[in-house]
PDB file of C-alpha atoms in Angstrom:
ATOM      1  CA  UNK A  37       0.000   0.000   0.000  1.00 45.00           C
ATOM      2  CA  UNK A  38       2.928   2.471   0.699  1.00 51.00           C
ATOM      3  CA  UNK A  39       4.772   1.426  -2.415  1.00 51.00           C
ATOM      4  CA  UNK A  40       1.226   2.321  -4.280  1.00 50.00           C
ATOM      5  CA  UNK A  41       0.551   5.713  -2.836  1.00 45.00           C
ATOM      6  CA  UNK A  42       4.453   6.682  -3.250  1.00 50.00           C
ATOM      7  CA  UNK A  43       4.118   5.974  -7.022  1.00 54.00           C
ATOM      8  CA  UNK A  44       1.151   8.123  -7.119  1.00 50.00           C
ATOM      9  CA  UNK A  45       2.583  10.847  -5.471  1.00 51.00           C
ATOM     10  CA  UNK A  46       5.616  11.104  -7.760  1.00 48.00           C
ATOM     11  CA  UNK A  47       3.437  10.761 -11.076  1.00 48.00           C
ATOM     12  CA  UNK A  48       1.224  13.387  -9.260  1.00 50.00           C
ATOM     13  CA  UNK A  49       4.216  15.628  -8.880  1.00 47.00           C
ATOM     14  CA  UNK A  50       5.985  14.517 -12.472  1.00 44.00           C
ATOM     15  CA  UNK A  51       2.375  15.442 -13.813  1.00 46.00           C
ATOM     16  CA  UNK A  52       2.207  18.986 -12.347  1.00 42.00           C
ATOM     17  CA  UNK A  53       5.704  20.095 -12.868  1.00 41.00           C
ATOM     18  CA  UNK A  54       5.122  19.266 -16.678  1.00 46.00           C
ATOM     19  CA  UNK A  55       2.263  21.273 -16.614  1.00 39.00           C
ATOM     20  CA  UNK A  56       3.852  24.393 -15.223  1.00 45.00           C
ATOM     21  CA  UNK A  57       7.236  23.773 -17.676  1.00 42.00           C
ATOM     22  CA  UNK A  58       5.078  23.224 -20.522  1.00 45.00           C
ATOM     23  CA  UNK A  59       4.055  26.795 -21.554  1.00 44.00           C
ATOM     24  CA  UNK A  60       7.441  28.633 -20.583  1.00 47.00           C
ATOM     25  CA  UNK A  61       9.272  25.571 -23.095  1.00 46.00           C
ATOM     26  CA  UNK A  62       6.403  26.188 -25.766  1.00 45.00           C
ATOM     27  CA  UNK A  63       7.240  29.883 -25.499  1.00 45.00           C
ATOM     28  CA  UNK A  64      10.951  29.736 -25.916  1.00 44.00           C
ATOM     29  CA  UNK A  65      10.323  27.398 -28.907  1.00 42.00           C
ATOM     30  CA  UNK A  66       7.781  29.942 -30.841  1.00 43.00           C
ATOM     31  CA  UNK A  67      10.157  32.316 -32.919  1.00 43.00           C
ATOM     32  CA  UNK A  68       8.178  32.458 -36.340  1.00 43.00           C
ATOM     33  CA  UNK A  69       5.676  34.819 -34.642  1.00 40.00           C
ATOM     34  CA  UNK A  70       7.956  37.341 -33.062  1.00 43.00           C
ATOM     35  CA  UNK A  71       9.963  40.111 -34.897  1.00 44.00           C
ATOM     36  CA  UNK A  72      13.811  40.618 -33.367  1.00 46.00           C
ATOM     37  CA  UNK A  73      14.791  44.232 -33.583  1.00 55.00           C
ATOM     38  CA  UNK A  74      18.852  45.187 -32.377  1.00 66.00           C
ATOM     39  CA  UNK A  75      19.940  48.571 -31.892  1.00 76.00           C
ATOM     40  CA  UNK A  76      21.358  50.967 -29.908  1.00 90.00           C
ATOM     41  CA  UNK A  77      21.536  54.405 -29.135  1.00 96.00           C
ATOM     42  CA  UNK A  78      24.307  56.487 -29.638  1.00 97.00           C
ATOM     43  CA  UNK A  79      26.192  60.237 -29.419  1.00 91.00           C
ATOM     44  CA  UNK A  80      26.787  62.704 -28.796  1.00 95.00           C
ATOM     45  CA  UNK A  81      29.399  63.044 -31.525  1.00 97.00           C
ATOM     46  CA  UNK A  82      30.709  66.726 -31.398  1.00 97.00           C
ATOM     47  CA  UNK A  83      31.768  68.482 -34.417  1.00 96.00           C
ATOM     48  CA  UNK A  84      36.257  69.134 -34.008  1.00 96.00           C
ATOM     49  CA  UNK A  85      35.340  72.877 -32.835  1.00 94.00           C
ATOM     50  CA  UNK A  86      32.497  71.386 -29.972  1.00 94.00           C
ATOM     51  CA  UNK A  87      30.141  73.801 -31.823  1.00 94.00           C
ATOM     52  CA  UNK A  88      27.891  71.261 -33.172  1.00 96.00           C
ATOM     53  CA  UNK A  89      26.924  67.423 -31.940  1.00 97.00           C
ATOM     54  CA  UNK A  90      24.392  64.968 -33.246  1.00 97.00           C
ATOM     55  CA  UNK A  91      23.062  62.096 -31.209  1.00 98.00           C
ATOM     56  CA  UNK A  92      19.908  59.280 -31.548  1.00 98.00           C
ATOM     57  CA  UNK A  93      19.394  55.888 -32.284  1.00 98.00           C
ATOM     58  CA  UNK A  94      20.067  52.843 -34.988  1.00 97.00           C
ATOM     59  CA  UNK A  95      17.931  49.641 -35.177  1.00 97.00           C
ATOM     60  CA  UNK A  96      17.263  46.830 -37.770  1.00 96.00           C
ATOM     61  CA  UNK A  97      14.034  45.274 -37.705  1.00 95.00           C
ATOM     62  CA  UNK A  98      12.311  43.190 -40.451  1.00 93.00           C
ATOM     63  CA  UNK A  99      15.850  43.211 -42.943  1.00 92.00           C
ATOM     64  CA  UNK A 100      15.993  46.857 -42.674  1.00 96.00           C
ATOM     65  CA  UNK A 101      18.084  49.224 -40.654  1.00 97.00           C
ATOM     66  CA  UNK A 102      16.302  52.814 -39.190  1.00 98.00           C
ATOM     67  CA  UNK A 103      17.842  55.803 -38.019  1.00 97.00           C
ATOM     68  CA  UNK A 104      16.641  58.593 -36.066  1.00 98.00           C
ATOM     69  CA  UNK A 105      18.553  61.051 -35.780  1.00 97.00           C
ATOM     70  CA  UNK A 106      19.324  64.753 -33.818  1.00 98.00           C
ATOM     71  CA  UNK A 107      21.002  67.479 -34.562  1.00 97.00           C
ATOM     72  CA  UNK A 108      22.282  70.850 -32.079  1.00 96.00           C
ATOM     73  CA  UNK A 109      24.330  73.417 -33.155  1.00 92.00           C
ATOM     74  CA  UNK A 110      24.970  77.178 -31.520  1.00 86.00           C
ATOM     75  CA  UNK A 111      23.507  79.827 -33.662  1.00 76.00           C
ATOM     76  CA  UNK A 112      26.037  82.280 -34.933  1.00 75.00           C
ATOM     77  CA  UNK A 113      25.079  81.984 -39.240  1.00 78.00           C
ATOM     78  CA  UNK A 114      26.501  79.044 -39.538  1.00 91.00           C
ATOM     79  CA  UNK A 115      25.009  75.617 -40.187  1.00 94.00           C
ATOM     80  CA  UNK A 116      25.912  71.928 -38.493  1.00 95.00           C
ATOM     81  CA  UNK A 117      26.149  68.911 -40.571  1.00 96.00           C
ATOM     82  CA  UNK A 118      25.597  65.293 -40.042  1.00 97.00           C
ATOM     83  CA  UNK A 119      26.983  62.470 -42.712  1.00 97.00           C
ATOM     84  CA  UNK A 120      26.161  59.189 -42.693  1.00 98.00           C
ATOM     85  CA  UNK A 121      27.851  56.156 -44.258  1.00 98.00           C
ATOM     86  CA  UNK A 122      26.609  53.185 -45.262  1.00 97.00           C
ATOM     87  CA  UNK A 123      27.777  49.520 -46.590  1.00 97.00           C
ATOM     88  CA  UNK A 124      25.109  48.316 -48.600  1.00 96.00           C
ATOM     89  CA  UNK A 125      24.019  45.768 -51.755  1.00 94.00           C
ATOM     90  CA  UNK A 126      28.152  45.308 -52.047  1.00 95.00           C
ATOM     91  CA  UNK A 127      28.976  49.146 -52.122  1.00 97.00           C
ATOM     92  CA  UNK A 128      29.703  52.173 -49.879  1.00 98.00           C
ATOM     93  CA  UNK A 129      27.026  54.988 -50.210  1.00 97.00           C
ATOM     94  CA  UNK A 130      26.979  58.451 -48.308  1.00 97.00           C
ATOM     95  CA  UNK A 131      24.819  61.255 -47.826  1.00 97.00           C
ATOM     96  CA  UNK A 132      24.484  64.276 -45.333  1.00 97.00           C
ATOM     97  CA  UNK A 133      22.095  66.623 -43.927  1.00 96.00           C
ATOM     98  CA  UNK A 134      22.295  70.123 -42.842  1.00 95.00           C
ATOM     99  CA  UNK A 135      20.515  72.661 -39.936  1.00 94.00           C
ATOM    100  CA  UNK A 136      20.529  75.649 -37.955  1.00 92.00           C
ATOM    101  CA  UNK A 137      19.885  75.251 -34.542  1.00 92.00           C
ATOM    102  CA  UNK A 138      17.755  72.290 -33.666  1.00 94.00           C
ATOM    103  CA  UNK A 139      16.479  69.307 -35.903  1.00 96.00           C
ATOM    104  CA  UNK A 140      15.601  65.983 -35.814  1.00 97.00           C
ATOM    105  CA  UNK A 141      15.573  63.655 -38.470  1.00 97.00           C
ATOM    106  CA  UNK A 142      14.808  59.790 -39.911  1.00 97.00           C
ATOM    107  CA  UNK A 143      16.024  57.508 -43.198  1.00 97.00           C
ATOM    108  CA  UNK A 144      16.354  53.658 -43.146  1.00 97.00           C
ATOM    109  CA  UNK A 145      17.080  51.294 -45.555  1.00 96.00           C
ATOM    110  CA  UNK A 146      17.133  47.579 -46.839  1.00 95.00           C
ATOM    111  CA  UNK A 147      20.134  45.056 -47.052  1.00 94.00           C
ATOM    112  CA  UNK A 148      22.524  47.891 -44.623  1.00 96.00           C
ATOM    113  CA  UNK A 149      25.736  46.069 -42.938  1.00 96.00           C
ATOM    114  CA  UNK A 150      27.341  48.607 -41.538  1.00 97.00           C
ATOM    115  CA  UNK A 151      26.634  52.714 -40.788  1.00 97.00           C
ATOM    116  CA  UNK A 152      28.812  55.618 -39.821  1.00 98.00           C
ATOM    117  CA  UNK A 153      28.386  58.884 -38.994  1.00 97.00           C
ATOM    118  CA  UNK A 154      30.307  62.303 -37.982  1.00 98.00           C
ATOM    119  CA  UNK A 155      29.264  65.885 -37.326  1.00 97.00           C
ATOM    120  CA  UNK A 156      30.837  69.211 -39.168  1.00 97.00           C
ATOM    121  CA  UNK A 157      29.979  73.124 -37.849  1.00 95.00           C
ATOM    122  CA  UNK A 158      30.492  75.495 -40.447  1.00 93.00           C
ATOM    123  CA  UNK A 159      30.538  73.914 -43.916  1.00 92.00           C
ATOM    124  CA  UNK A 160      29.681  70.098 -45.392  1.00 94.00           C
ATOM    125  CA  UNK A 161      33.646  69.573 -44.989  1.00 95.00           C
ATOM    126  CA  UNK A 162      34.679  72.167 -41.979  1.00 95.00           C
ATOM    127  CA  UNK A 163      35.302  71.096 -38.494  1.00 96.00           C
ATOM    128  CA  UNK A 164      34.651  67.942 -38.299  1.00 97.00           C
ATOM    129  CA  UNK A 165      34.508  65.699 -35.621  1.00 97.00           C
ATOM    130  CA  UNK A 166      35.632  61.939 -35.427  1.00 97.00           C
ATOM    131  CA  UNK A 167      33.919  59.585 -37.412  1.00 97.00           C
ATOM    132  CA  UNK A 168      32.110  56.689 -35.411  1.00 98.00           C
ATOM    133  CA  UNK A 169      30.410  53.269 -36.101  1.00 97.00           C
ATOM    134  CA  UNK A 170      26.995  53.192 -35.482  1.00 97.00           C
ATOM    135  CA  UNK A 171      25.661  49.595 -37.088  1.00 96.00           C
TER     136      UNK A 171
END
């Protein structure tokens, strides 16, 4: 009779602890439903003079990469400007952007590896700060 309820017991437990393991296993196995997104946020990158900085965020989700983006710069008739650089489709590609004062600003893109950025005060090519990795 002991030997009998013992068994029991131990199925009883066995039963109950692969009921409560059961939906946090199921879980970690589901992937097709979710959507991973990696990024980080980065800055403030200053401009070589300290006159201008940009700072935000980079992220890839769904096979493309987003930026968002910020730009300060002290007011004094000049403009900031922020470059970006990008390995993509088997080639390097640039662009930049330019404000006075405050601005924010977004641009993704499909099939991006890598991304860099710096920050100029004064012209597209004057001033400018270190170039960093951000992706």
């Amino acid at each position: 009779m002991r030997k009998t309820l013992a068994i029991a017991t131990f199925v009883g437990s066995m039963a109950v602890t692969g009921l409560a393991v059961a939906p946090a296993a199921q879980a970690a196995t589901q992937t097709g439903t979710t959507t991973t997104t990696t990024g980080s946020s980065w800055g403030k990158f200053f401009s070589s003079d300290h006159k201008a900085y940009t700072y935000g965020k980079t992220w890839s989700k769904g096979g493309k990469v987003y930026t968002k983006w910020y730009g300060v710069e002290k007011k004094g008739g000049k403009k900031g400007w922020v470059w970006f650089e990008y390995y993509q489709n088997g080639g390097w590609h640039k662009f930049n952007k330019s404000w006075d004062g405050k601005v924010a600003g977004a641009w993704k893109g499909h099939g991006i590896k890598k991304v860099y950025t710096f920050t100029c005060w004064g012209g597209k090519f004057d001033n400018c700060g270190k170039k960093y990795r951000i992706y």
